[in-house]
PDB file of C-alpha atoms in Angstrom:
ATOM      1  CA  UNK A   4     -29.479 -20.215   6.097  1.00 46.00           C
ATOM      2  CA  UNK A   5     -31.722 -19.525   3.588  1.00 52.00           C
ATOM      3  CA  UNK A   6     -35.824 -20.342   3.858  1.00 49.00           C
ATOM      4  CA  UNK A   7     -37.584 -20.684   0.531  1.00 63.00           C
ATOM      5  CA  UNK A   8     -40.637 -22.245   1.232  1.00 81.00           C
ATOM      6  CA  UNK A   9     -43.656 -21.032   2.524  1.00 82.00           C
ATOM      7  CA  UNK A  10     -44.073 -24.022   4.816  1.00 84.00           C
ATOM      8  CA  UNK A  11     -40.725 -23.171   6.336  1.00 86.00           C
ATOM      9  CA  UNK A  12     -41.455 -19.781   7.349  1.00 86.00           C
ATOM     10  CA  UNK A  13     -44.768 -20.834   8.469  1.00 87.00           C
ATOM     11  CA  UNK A  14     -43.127 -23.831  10.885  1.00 88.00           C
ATOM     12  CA  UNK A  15     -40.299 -21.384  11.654  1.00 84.00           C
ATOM     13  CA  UNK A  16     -43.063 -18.569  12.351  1.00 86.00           C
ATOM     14  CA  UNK A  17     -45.129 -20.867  14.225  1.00 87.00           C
ATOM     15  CA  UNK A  18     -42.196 -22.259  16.598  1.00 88.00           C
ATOM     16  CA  UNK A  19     -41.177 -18.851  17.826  1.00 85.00           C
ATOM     17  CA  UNK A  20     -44.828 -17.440  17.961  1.00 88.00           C
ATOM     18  CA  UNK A  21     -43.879 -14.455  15.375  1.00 87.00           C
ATOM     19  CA  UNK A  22     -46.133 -13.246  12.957  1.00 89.00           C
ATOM     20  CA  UNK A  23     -45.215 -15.071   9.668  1.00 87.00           C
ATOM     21  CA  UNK A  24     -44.892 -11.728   7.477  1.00 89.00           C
ATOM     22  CA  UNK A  25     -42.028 -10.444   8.982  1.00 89.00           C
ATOM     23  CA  UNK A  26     -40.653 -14.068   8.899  1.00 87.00           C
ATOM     24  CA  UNK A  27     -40.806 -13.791   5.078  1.00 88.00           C
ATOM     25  CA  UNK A  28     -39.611  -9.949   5.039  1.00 90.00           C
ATOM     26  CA  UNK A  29     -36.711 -10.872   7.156  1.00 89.00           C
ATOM     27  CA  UNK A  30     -35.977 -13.712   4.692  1.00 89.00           C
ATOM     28  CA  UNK A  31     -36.184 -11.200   2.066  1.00 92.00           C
ATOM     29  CA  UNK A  32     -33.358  -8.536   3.721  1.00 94.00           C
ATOM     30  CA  UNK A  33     -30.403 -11.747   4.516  1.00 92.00           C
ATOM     31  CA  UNK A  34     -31.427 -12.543   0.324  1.00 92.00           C
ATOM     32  CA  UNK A  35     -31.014  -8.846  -0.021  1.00 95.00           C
ATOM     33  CA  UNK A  36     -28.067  -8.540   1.680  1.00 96.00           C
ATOM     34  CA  UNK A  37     -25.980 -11.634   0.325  1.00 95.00           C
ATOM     35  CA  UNK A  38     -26.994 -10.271  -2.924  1.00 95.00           C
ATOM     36  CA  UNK A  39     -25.243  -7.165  -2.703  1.00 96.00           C
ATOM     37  CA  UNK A  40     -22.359  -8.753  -0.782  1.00 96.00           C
ATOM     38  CA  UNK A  41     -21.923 -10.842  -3.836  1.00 96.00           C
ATOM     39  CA  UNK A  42     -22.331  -7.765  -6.160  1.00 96.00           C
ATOM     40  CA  UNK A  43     -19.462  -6.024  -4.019  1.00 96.00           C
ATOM     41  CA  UNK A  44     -17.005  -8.881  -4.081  1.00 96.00           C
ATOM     42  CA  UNK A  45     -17.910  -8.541  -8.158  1.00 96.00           C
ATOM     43  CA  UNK A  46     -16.735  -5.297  -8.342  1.00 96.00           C
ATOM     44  CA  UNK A  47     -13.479  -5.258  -6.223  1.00 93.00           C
ATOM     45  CA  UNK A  48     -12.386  -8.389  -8.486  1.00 93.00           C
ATOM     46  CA  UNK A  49     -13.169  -6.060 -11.191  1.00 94.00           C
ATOM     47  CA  UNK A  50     -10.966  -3.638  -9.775  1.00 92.00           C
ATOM     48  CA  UNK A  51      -8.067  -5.585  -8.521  1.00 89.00           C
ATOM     49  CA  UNK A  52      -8.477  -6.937 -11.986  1.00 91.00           C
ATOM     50  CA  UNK A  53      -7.613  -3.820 -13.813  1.00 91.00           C
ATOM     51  CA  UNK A  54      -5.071  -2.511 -11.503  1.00 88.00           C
ATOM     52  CA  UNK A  55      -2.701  -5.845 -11.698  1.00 87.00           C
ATOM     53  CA  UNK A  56      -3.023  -5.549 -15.925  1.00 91.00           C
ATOM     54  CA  UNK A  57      -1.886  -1.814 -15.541  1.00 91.00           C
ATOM     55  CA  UNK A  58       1.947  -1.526 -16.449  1.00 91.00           C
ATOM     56  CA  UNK A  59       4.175   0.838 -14.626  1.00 91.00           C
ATOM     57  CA  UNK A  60       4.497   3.419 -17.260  1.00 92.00           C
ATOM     58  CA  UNK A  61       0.656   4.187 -16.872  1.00 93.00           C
ATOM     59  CA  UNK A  62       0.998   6.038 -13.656  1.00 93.00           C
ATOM     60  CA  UNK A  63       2.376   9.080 -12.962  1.00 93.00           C
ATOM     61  CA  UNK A  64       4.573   8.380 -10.377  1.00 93.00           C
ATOM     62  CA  UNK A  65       5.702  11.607  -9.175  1.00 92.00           C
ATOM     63  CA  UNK A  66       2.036  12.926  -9.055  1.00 93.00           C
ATOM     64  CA  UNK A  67       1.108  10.089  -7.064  1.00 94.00           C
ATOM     65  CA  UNK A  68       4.499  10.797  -4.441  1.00 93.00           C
ATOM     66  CA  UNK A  69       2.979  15.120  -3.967  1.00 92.00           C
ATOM     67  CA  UNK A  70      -0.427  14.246  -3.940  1.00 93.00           C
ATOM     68  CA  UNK A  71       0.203  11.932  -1.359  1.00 92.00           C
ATOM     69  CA  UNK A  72      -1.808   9.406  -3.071  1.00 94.00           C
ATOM     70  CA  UNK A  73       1.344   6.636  -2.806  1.00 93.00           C
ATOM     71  CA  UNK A  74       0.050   5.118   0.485  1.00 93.00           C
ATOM     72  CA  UNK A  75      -2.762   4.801  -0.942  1.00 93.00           C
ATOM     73  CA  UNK A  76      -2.180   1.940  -3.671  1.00 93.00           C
ATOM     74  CA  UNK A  77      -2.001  -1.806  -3.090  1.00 91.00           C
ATOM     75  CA  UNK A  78       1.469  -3.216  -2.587  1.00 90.00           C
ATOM     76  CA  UNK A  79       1.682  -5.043  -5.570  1.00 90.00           C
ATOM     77  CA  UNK A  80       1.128  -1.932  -7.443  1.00 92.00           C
ATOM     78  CA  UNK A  81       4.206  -0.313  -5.907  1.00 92.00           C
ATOM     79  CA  UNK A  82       6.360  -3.079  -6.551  1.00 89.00           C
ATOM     80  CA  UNK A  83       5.815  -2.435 -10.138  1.00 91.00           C
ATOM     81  CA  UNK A  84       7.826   0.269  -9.587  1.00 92.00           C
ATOM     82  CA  UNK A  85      10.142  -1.366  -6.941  1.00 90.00           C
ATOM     83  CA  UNK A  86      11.032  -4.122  -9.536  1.00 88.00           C
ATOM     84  CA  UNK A  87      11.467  -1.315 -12.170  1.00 90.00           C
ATOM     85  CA  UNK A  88      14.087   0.706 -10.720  1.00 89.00           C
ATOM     86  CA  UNK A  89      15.627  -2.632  -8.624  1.00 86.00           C
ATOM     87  CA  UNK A  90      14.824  -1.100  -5.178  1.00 85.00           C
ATOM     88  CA  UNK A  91      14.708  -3.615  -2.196  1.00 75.00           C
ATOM     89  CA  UNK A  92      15.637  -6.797  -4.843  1.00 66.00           C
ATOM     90  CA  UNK A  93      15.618  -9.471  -2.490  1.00 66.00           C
ATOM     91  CA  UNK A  94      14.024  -8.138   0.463  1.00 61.00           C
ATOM     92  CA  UNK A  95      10.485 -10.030  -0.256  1.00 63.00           C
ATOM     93  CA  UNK A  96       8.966  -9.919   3.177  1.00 60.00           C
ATOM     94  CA  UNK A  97       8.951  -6.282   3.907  1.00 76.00           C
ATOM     95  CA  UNK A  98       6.021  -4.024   4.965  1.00 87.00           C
ATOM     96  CA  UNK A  99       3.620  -1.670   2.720  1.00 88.00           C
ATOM     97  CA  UNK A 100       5.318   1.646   4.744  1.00 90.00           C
ATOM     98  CA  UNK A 101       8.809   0.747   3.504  1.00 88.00           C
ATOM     99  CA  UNK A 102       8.036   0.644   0.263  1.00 90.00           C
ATOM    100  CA  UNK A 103       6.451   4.120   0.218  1.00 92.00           C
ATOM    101  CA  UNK A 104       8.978   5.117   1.967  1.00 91.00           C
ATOM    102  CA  UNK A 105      11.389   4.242  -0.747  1.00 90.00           C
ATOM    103  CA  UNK A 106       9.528   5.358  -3.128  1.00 92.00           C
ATOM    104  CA  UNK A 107       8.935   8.625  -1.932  1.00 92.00           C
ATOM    105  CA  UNK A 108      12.648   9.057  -1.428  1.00 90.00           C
ATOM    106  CA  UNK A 109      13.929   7.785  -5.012  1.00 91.00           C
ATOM    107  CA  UNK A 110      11.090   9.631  -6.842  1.00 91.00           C
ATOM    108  CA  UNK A 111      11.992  13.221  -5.060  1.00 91.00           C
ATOM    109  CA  UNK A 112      16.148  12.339  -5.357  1.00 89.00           C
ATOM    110  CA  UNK A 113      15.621  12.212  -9.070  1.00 85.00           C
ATOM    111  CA  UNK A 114      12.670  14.959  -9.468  1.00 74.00           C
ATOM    112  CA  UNK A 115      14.802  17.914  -9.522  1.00 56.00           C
ATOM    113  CA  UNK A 116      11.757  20.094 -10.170  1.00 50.00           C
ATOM    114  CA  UNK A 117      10.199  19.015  -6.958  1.00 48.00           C
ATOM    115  CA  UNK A 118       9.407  22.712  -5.402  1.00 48.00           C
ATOM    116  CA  UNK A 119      10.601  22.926  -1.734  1.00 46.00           C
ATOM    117  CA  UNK A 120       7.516  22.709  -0.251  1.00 43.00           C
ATOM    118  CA  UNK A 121       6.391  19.432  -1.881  1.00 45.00           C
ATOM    119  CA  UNK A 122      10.049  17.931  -0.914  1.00 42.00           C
ATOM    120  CA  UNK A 123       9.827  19.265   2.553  1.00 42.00           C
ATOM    121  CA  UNK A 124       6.180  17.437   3.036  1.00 43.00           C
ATOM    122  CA  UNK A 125       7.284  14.129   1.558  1.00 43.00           C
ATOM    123  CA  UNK A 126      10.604  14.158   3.666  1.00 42.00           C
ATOM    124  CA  UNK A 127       8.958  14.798   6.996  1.00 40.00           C
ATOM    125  CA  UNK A 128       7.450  11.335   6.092  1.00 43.00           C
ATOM    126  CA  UNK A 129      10.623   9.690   8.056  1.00 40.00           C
ATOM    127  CA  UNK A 130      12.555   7.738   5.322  1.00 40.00           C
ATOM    128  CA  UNK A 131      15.012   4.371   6.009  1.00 39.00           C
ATOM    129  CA  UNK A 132      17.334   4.036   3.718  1.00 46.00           C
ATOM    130  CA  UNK A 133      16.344   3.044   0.206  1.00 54.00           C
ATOM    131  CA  UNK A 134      18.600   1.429  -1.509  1.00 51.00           C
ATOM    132  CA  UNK A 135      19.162   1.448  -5.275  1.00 50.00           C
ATOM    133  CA  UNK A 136      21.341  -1.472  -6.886  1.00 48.00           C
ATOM    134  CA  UNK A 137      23.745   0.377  -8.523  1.00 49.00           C
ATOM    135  CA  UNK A 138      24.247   2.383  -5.671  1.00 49.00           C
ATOM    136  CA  UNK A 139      25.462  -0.478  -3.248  1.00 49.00           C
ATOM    137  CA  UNK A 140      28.708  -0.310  -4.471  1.00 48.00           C
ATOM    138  CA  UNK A 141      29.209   3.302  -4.235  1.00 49.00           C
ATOM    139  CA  UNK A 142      28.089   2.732  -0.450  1.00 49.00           C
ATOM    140  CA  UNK A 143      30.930   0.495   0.475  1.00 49.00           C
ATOM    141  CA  UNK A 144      33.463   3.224  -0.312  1.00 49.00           C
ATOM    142  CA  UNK A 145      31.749   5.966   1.242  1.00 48.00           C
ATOM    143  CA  UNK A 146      32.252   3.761   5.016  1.00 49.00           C
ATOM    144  CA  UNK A 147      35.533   4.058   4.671  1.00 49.00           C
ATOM    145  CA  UNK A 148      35.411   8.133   5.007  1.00 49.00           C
ATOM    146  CA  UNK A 149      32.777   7.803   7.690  1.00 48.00           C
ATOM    147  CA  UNK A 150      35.826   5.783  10.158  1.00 48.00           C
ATOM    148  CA  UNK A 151      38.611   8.982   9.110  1.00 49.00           C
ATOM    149  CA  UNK A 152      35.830  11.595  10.369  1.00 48.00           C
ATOM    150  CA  UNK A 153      35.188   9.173  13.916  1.00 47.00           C
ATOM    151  CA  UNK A 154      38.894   9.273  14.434  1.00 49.00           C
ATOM    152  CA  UNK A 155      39.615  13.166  13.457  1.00 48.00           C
ATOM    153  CA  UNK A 156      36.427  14.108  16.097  1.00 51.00           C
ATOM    154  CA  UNK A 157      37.962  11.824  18.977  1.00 46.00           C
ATOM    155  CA  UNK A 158      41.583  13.226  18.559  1.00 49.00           C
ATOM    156  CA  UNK A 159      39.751  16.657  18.791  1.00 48.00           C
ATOM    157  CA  UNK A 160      38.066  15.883  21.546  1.00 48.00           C
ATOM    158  CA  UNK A 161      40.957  14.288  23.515  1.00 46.00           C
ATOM    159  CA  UNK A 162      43.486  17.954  22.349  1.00 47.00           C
ATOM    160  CA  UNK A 163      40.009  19.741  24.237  1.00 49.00           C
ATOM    161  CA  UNK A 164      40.423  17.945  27.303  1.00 42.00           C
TER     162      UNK A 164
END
């Protein structure tokens, strides 16, 4: 609600038996304060602005994944490198944390000068399984070993008993 004329504040001071200067000096602070909500909104649209015209090749990826600054950046901005490397294709309504997550585990599988430390930090950040698109198919054959190892432990335990 916004007062702008003196005969307002006076009416308004008048009805509620306040003295009309702070009337006008309240008046003044909602003015102020709309103002700078306005100049905030500005400058996050500025922002957001600049982040979604940055292309994936001006980060520094790996920096971002030790520094821990990864969960940090707006989801659209890791998609960038999601849609890059075809990680998660298809899987559009997933949450902010798996996508770190993923990230964090494809950028330290292919940083092989990751120091221990650094790789140690990142993993204790508990990882699902990220999966690349070319690596699907190499997945499919791998089950196939998993059921000869189920098998060779339940024969062992059944010569144990």
């Amino acid at each position: 609600m916004e007062i702008c004329r003196q005969s307002d504040i006076d009416r308004f001071a008048t009805k509620l038996a306040v003295d009309p200067k702070l009337v006008e000096e309240y008046v003044q602070h909602l003015n102020d304060l709309k103002q700078r909500s306005q100049m905030t909104a500005a400058q996050r649209g500025r922002k957001s602005q600049q982040l979604s015209q940055k292309t994936f090749e001006e980060y520094d990826w790996r920096q971002l994944v030790l520094r821990g600054e990864i969960s940090k950046m707006k989801v659209f901005e890791l998609d960038k490198y999601l849609d890059k490397h075809n990680l998660l294709t298809g899987k559009k309504a997933r949450l902010k944390d798996d996508n770190v997550k993923c990230i964090i585990s494809h950028v330290l599988r292919n940083d092989y000068s990751a120091t221990d430390t650094n790789t140690l930090a990142c993993a204790s950040y508990k990882q699902r399984e990220c999966v690349d698109e070319s690596d699907k198919n190499d997945d499919i054959d791998d089950d196939d070993d998993d059921d000869d190892d189920k098998r060779s432990d339940s024969e062992e335990d059944l010569a144990w008993s």
